[in-house]
Amino acid sequence: MRTLHLVPVVMAAILTLVSLPAAAGADDEYTDSELSADIVTLLLPVTTWGIAHYKDDGEGEGQFFRSTGVTLLLNSSLRLALNDTSWGTRPNGSPYGFPSGHAAFVTSSAAFLQDRFGWKWGVPAYAMVAYVSNVRVQTDHHRWRDIGAAVLLSMGVSRLFVTPHKATHLAPIVGPDWLGMRIERSF
């Protein structure tokens, strides 16, 4: 039995404690929907890691962290590169609008769950992505193009880093005088 690694949980808790009060104090019109979207943005990745951890999927945990790390690195690089352009300005006039960091972060988790464990895990996670994305657009933090770019980036990175859990692959084999079928199963 593996020991519980609390580092991601502690990091998420610290991020929650630091970011939510600052966001609430920064804008007098911080709404309940913004607060709930921020909470989902932080809890979905922690839950995703927890699912991989409790399935005793160490390989999946590593894939999740690599996929999310690369997604956030690429997303942040784009935000910095495009900040001084019209694409970088948010509808509310604030900087760093394109692509959406919230959408990238939650989509990274949803894409991991779908790519690693299938649609039964991915569909509820993508519903949370839709909720967070809609709140970010409705509260003038982003445009739909910001959301779309973040979602596509996160899904693409996940496809590069995440493999299906316990996947079975069938492949035909053709030899000079024979035909066959190769079966691969990852455990």
PDB file of C-alpha atoms in Angstrom:
ATOM      1  CA  MET A   1       0.000   0.000   0.000  1.00  0.00           C
ATOM      2  CA  ARG A   2       1.390   3.394  -1.002  1.00  0.00           C
ATOM      3  CA  THR A   3       1.760   6.260   1.407  1.00  0.00           C
ATOM      4  CA  LEU A   4      -0.432   9.304   0.944  1.00  0.00           C
ATOM      5  CA  HIS A   5       1.439  12.122  -0.773  1.00  0.00           C
ATOM      6  CA  LEU A   6      -0.046  15.317   0.611  1.00  0.00           C
ATOM      7  CA  VAL A   7       2.080  17.821  -1.311  1.00  0.00           C
ATOM      8  CA  PRO A   8      -0.529  18.491  -4.064  1.00  0.00           C
ATOM      9  CA  VAL A   9      -3.318  18.726  -1.503  1.00  0.00           C
ATOM     10  CA  VAL A  10      -1.362  21.151   0.676  1.00  0.00           C
ATOM     11  CA  MET A  11      -0.409  23.246  -2.358  1.00  0.00           C
ATOM     12  CA  ALA A  12      -4.037  23.450  -3.478  1.00  0.00           C
ATOM     13  CA  ALA A  13      -5.157  24.419   0.030  1.00  0.00           C
ATOM     14  CA  ILE A  14      -2.553  27.183   0.177  1.00  0.00           C
ATOM     15  CA  LEU A  15      -3.578  28.438  -3.266  1.00  0.00           C
ATOM     16  CA  THR A  16      -7.200  28.449  -2.147  1.00  0.00           C
ATOM     17  CA  LEU A  17      -6.461  30.392   1.027  1.00  0.00           C
ATOM     18  CA  VAL A  18      -4.266  32.910  -0.786  1.00  0.00           C
ATOM     19  CA  SER A  19      -6.283  33.483  -3.956  1.00  0.00           C
ATOM     20  CA  LEU A  20      -9.905  33.559  -2.840  1.00  0.00           C
ATOM     21  CA  PRO A  21      -9.696  36.394  -0.285  1.00  0.00           C
ATOM     22  CA  ALA A  22      -7.489  38.413  -2.637  1.00  0.00           C
ATOM     23  CA  ALA A  23      -9.923  37.952  -5.494  1.00  0.00           C
ATOM     24  CA  ALA A  24     -12.877  38.821  -3.275  1.00  0.00           C
ATOM     25  CA  GLY A  25     -11.196  41.991  -2.025  1.00  0.00           C
ATOM     26  CA  ALA A  26      -9.933  43.048  -5.441  1.00  0.00           C
ATOM     27  CA  ASP A  27     -13.371  43.542  -6.910  1.00  0.00           C
ATOM     28  CA  ASP A  28     -16.363  44.826  -4.957  1.00  0.00           C
ATOM     29  CA  GLU A  29     -18.671  42.918  -7.301  1.00  0.00           C
ATOM     30  CA  TYR A  30     -17.165  39.484  -6.705  1.00  0.00           C
ATOM     31  CA  THR A  31     -20.219  37.252  -7.094  1.00  0.00           C
ATOM     32  CA  ASP A  32     -21.212  33.912  -5.647  1.00  0.00           C
ATOM     33  CA  SER A  33     -20.897  32.376  -9.121  1.00  0.00           C
ATOM     34  CA  GLU A  34     -17.316  33.655  -9.405  1.00  0.00           C
ATOM     35  CA  LEU A  35     -16.507  32.210  -6.000  1.00  0.00           C
ATOM     36  CA  SER A  36     -18.024  28.844  -6.888  1.00  0.00           C
ATOM     37  CA  ALA A  37     -16.178  28.818 -10.236  1.00  0.00           C
ATOM     38  CA  ASP A  38     -12.909  29.557  -8.434  1.00  0.00           C
ATOM     39  CA  ILE A  39     -13.580  26.758  -5.972  1.00  0.00           C
ATOM     40  CA  VAL A  40     -14.301  24.315  -8.829  1.00  0.00           C
ATOM     41  CA  THR A  41     -11.114  25.507 -10.552  1.00  0.00           C
ATOM     42  CA  LEU A  42      -9.108  24.486  -7.496  1.00  0.00           C
ATOM     43  CA  LEU A  43     -11.025  21.376  -6.423  1.00  0.00           C
ATOM     44  CA  LEU A  44     -11.228  19.626  -9.809  1.00  0.00           C
ATOM     45  CA  PRO A  45      -7.433  19.177 -10.109  1.00  0.00           C
ATOM     46  CA  VAL A  46      -7.182  17.993  -6.488  1.00  0.00           C
ATOM     47  CA  THR A  47     -10.039  15.551  -7.105  1.00  0.00           C
ATOM     48  CA  THR A  48      -8.409  14.377 -10.335  1.00  0.00           C
ATOM     49  CA  TRP A  49      -5.156  13.653  -8.534  1.00  0.00           C
ATOM     50  CA  GLY A  50      -7.150  11.893  -5.788  1.00  0.00           C
ATOM     51  CA  ILE A  51      -8.877   9.639  -8.312  1.00  0.00           C
ATOM     52  CA  ALA A  52      -5.549   8.589  -9.822  1.00  0.00           C
ATOM     53  CA  HIS A  53      -4.025   8.151  -6.378  1.00  0.00           C
ATOM     54  CA  TYR A  54      -6.813   6.000  -4.971  1.00  0.00           C
ATOM     55  CA  LYS A  55      -6.866   3.883  -8.122  1.00  0.00           C
ATOM     56  CA  ASP A  56      -3.220   3.203  -7.206  1.00  0.00           C
ATOM     57  CA  ASP A  57      -2.199   4.644 -10.567  1.00  0.00           C
ATOM     58  CA  GLY A  58       1.251   6.084  -9.967  1.00  0.00           C
ATOM     59  CA  GLU A  59       1.918   6.300 -13.687  1.00  0.00           C
ATOM     60  CA  GLY A  60      -1.317   8.270 -14.112  1.00  0.00           C
ATOM     61  CA  GLU A  61      -0.379  10.654 -11.293  1.00  0.00           C
ATOM     62  CA  GLY A  62       2.860  11.445 -13.093  1.00  0.00           C
ATOM     63  CA  GLN A  63       1.067  11.898 -16.396  1.00  0.00           C
ATOM     64  CA  PHE A  64      -1.445  14.229 -14.721  1.00  0.00           C
ATOM     65  CA  PHE A  65       1.283  16.419 -13.213  1.00  0.00           C
ATOM     66  CA  ARG A  66       3.298  16.518 -16.441  1.00  0.00           C
ATOM     67  CA  SER A  67       0.241  17.298 -18.557  1.00  0.00           C
ATOM     68  CA  THR A  68      -1.015  20.002 -16.208  1.00  0.00           C
ATOM     69  CA  GLY A  69       2.461  21.511 -15.789  1.00  0.00           C
ATOM     70  CA  VAL A  70       3.092  21.745 -19.534  1.00  0.00           C
ATOM     71  CA  THR A  71      -0.419  23.129 -20.091  1.00  0.00           C
ATOM     72  CA  LEU A  72       0.074  25.867 -17.511  1.00  0.00           C
ATOM     73  CA  LEU A  73       3.563  26.677 -18.827  1.00  0.00           C
ATOM     74  CA  LEU A  74       2.330  27.021 -22.417  1.00  0.00           C
ATOM     75  CA  ASN A  75      -0.799  28.899 -21.360  1.00  0.00           C
ATOM     76  CA  SER A  76       1.183  31.358 -19.220  1.00  0.00           C
ATOM     77  CA  SER A  77       3.719  31.870 -22.006  1.00  0.00           C
ATOM     78  CA  LEU A  78       0.941  32.754 -24.437  1.00  0.00           C
ATOM     79  CA  ARG A  79      -0.623  35.127 -21.901  1.00  0.00           C
ATOM     80  CA  LEU A  80       2.698  36.931 -21.437  1.00  0.00           C
ATOM     81  CA  ALA A  81       3.431  37.046 -25.166  1.00  0.00           C
ATOM     82  CA  LEU A  82       0.001  38.407 -26.098  1.00  0.00           C
ATOM     83  CA  ASN A  83      -0.607  40.679 -23.104  1.00  0.00           C
ATOM     84  CA  ASP A  84       0.321  43.902 -24.921  1.00  0.00           C
ATOM     85  CA  THR A  85      -1.965  43.140 -27.860  1.00  0.00           C
ATOM     86  CA  SER A  86      -5.709  43.464 -28.295  1.00  0.00           C
ATOM     87  CA  TRP A  87      -5.950  39.714 -27.649  1.00  0.00           C
ATOM     88  CA  GLY A  88      -4.445  40.149 -24.182  1.00  0.00           C
ATOM     89  CA  THR A  89      -7.019  42.670 -22.986  1.00  0.00           C
ATOM     90  CA  ARG A  90     -10.022  41.235 -21.153  1.00  0.00           C
ATOM     91  CA  PRO A  91     -13.564  42.504 -21.745  1.00  0.00           C
ATOM     92  CA  ASN A  92     -13.352  44.271 -18.352  1.00  0.00           C
ATOM     93  CA  GLY A  93     -10.120  46.017 -19.416  1.00  0.00           C
ATOM     94  CA  SER A  94      -7.739  43.951 -17.274  1.00  0.00           C
ATOM     95  CA  PRO A  95      -4.597  42.372 -18.763  1.00  0.00           C
ATOM     96  CA  TYR A  96      -3.708  38.724 -19.425  1.00  0.00           C
ATOM     97  CA  GLY A  97      -6.956  37.699 -21.050  1.00  0.00           C
ATOM     98  CA  PHE A  98      -5.846  35.276 -23.758  1.00  0.00           C
ATOM     99  CA  PRO A  99      -5.982  32.315 -23.211  1.00  0.00           C
ATOM    100  CA  SER A 100      -7.965  31.745 -20.028  1.00  0.00           C
ATOM    101  CA  GLY A 101      -5.951  30.343 -17.138  1.00  0.00           C
ATOM    102  CA  HIS A 102      -9.052  29.091 -15.317  1.00  0.00           C
ATOM    103  CA  ALA A 103     -10.277  27.236 -18.410  1.00  0.00           C
ATOM    104  CA  ALA A 104      -6.824  25.750 -19.084  1.00  0.00           C
ATOM    105  CA  PHE A 105      -6.468  24.517 -15.501  1.00  0.00           C
ATOM    106  CA  VAL A 106      -9.873  22.815 -15.260  1.00  0.00           C
ATOM    107  CA  THR A 107      -9.709  21.457 -18.805  1.00  0.00           C
ATOM    108  CA  SER A 108      -6.336  19.886 -18.073  1.00  0.00           C
ATOM    109  CA  SER A 109      -8.010  17.858 -15.320  1.00  0.00           C
ATOM    110  CA  ALA A 110     -11.047  16.975 -17.426  1.00  0.00           C
ATOM    111  CA  ALA A 111      -8.917  15.941 -20.394  1.00  0.00           C
ATOM    112  CA  PHE A 112      -6.744  13.773 -18.149  1.00  0.00           C
ATOM    113  CA  LEU A 113      -9.795  12.025 -16.657  1.00  0.00           C
ATOM    114  CA  GLN A 114     -11.292  11.400 -20.096  1.00  0.00           C
ATOM    115  CA  ASP A 115      -8.042  10.294 -21.730  1.00  0.00           C
ATOM    116  CA  ARG A 116      -6.914   8.111 -18.822  1.00  0.00           C
ATOM    117  CA  PHE A 117     -10.154   6.645 -17.435  1.00  0.00           C
ATOM    118  CA  GLY A 118     -12.754   7.188 -20.171  1.00  0.00           C
ATOM    119  CA  TRP A 119     -15.912   9.167 -20.729  1.00  0.00           C
ATOM    120  CA  LYS A 120     -17.626   8.107 -17.507  1.00  0.00           C
ATOM    121  CA  TRP A 121     -15.020  10.233 -15.702  1.00  0.00           C
ATOM    122  CA  GLY A 122     -14.581  12.828 -18.440  1.00  0.00           C
ATOM    123  CA  VAL A 123     -18.193  13.915 -18.979  1.00  0.00           C
ATOM    124  CA  PRO A 124     -18.815  15.177 -15.413  1.00  0.00           C
ATOM    125  CA  ALA A 125     -15.439  16.920 -15.448  1.00  0.00           C
ATOM    126  CA  TYR A 126     -16.198  18.600 -18.783  1.00  0.00           C
ATOM    127  CA  ALA A 127     -19.527  19.765 -17.307  1.00  0.00           C
ATOM    128  CA  MET A 128     -17.470  21.562 -14.651  1.00  0.00           C
ATOM    129  CA  VAL A 129     -15.287  23.045 -17.396  1.00  0.00           C
ATOM    130  CA  ALA A 130     -18.433  24.358 -19.092  1.00  0.00           C
ATOM    131  CA  TYR A 131     -19.632  25.902 -15.814  1.00  0.00           C
ATOM    132  CA  VAL A 132     -16.316  27.620 -15.034  1.00  0.00           C
ATOM    133  CA  SER A 133     -15.970  28.819 -18.635  1.00  0.00           C
ATOM    134  CA  ASN A 134     -19.483  30.238 -18.732  1.00  0.00           C
ATOM    135  CA  VAL A 135     -18.963  32.105 -15.442  1.00  0.00           C
ATOM    136  CA  ARG A 136     -15.676  33.575 -16.703  1.00  0.00           C
ATOM    137  CA  VAL A 137     -17.390  34.862 -19.861  1.00  0.00           C
ATOM    138  CA  GLN A 138     -20.562  36.086 -18.140  1.00  0.00           C
ATOM    139  CA  THR A 139     -18.527  38.088 -15.585  1.00  0.00           C
ATOM    140  CA  ASP A 140     -16.443  39.768 -18.340  1.00  0.00           C
ATOM    141  CA  HIS A 141     -13.180  38.114 -17.344  1.00  0.00           C
ATOM    142  CA  HIS A 142     -12.842  36.453 -20.762  1.00  0.00           C
ATOM    143  CA  ARG A 143     -14.231  36.168 -24.256  1.00  0.00           C
ATOM    144  CA  TRP A 144     -15.213  32.827 -25.754  1.00  0.00           C
ATOM    145  CA  ARG A 145     -12.063  32.900 -27.925  1.00  0.00           C
ATOM    146  CA  ASP A 146      -9.988  32.975 -24.705  1.00  0.00           C
ATOM    147  CA  ILE A 147     -11.880  29.948 -23.404  1.00  0.00           C
ATOM    148  CA  GLY A 148     -11.697  28.060 -26.710  1.00  0.00           C
ATOM    149  CA  ALA A 149      -7.941  28.531 -27.017  1.00  0.00           C
ATOM    150  CA  ALA A 150      -7.353  27.346 -23.449  1.00  0.00           C
ATOM    151  CA  VAL A 151      -9.588  24.290 -23.893  1.00  0.00           C
ATOM    152  CA  LEU A 152      -7.926  23.271 -27.165  1.00  0.00           C
ATOM    153  CA  LEU A 153      -4.450  23.779 -25.707  1.00  0.00           C
ATOM    154  CA  SER A 154      -5.232  21.684 -22.628  1.00  0.00           C
ATOM    155  CA  MET A 155      -6.846  18.885 -24.622  1.00  0.00           C
ATOM    156  CA  GLY A 156      -3.925  18.790 -27.074  1.00  0.00           C
ATOM    157  CA  VAL A 157      -1.309  18.598 -24.323  1.00  0.00           C
ATOM    158  CA  SER A 158      -3.285  15.852 -22.591  1.00  0.00           C
ATOM    159  CA  ARG A 159      -3.304  13.816 -25.807  1.00  0.00           C
ATOM    160  CA  LEU A 160       0.488  14.038 -25.882  1.00  0.00           C
ATOM    161  CA  PHE A 161       1.107  13.070 -22.249  1.00  0.00           C
ATOM    162  CA  VAL A 162      -1.767  10.837 -21.132  1.00  0.00           C
ATOM    163  CA  THR A 163      -2.277   7.185 -22.074  1.00  0.00           C
ATOM    164  CA  PRO A 164      -5.386   5.112 -21.336  1.00  0.00           C
ATOM    165  CA  HIS A 165      -5.367   3.191 -18.059  1.00  0.00           C
ATOM    166  CA  LYS A 166      -5.370  -0.585 -18.516  1.00  0.00           C
ATOM    167  CA  ALA A 167      -5.855  -0.195 -22.245  1.00  0.00           C
ATOM    168  CA  THR A 168      -6.133  -3.090 -24.659  1.00  0.00           C
ATOM    169  CA  HIS A 169      -4.813  -2.641 -28.187  1.00  0.00           C
ATOM    170  CA  LEU A 170      -5.413  -5.003 -31.086  1.00  0.00           C
ATOM    171  CA  ALA A 171      -3.237  -4.804 -34.176  1.00  0.00           C
ATOM    172  CA  PRO A 172      -3.111  -6.977 -37.295  1.00  0.00           C
ATOM    173  CA  ILE A 173       0.209  -8.600 -38.152  1.00  0.00           C
ATOM    174  CA  VAL A 174       0.999  -9.590 -41.715  1.00  0.00           C
ATOM    175  CA  GLY A 175       3.967 -11.840 -42.440  1.00  0.00           C
ATOM    176  CA  PRO A 176       5.258 -13.247 -45.738  1.00  0.00           C
ATOM    177  CA  ASP A 177       3.253 -16.478 -45.382  1.00  0.00           C
ATOM    178  CA  TRP A 178       0.860 -15.773 -42.514  1.00  0.00           C
ATOM    179  CA  LEU A 179      -1.646 -13.390 -40.932  1.00  0.00           C
ATOM    180  CA  GLY A 180      -2.089 -12.798 -37.227  1.00  0.00           C
ATOM    181  CA  MET A 181      -3.371 -10.515 -34.516  1.00  0.00           C
ATOM    182  CA  ARG A 182      -1.307  -8.905 -31.772  1.00  0.00           C
ATOM    183  CA  ILE A 183      -2.965  -8.053 -28.453  1.00  0.00           C
ATOM    184  CA  GLU A 184      -1.364  -5.617 -26.009  1.00  0.00           C
ATOM    185  CA  ARG A 185      -2.718  -4.928 -22.552  1.00  0.00           C
ATOM    186  CA  SER A 186      -1.275  -2.348 -20.183  1.00  0.00           C
ATOM    187  CA  PHE A 187      -1.710  -3.018 -16.488  1.00  0.00           C
TER     188      PHE A 187
END
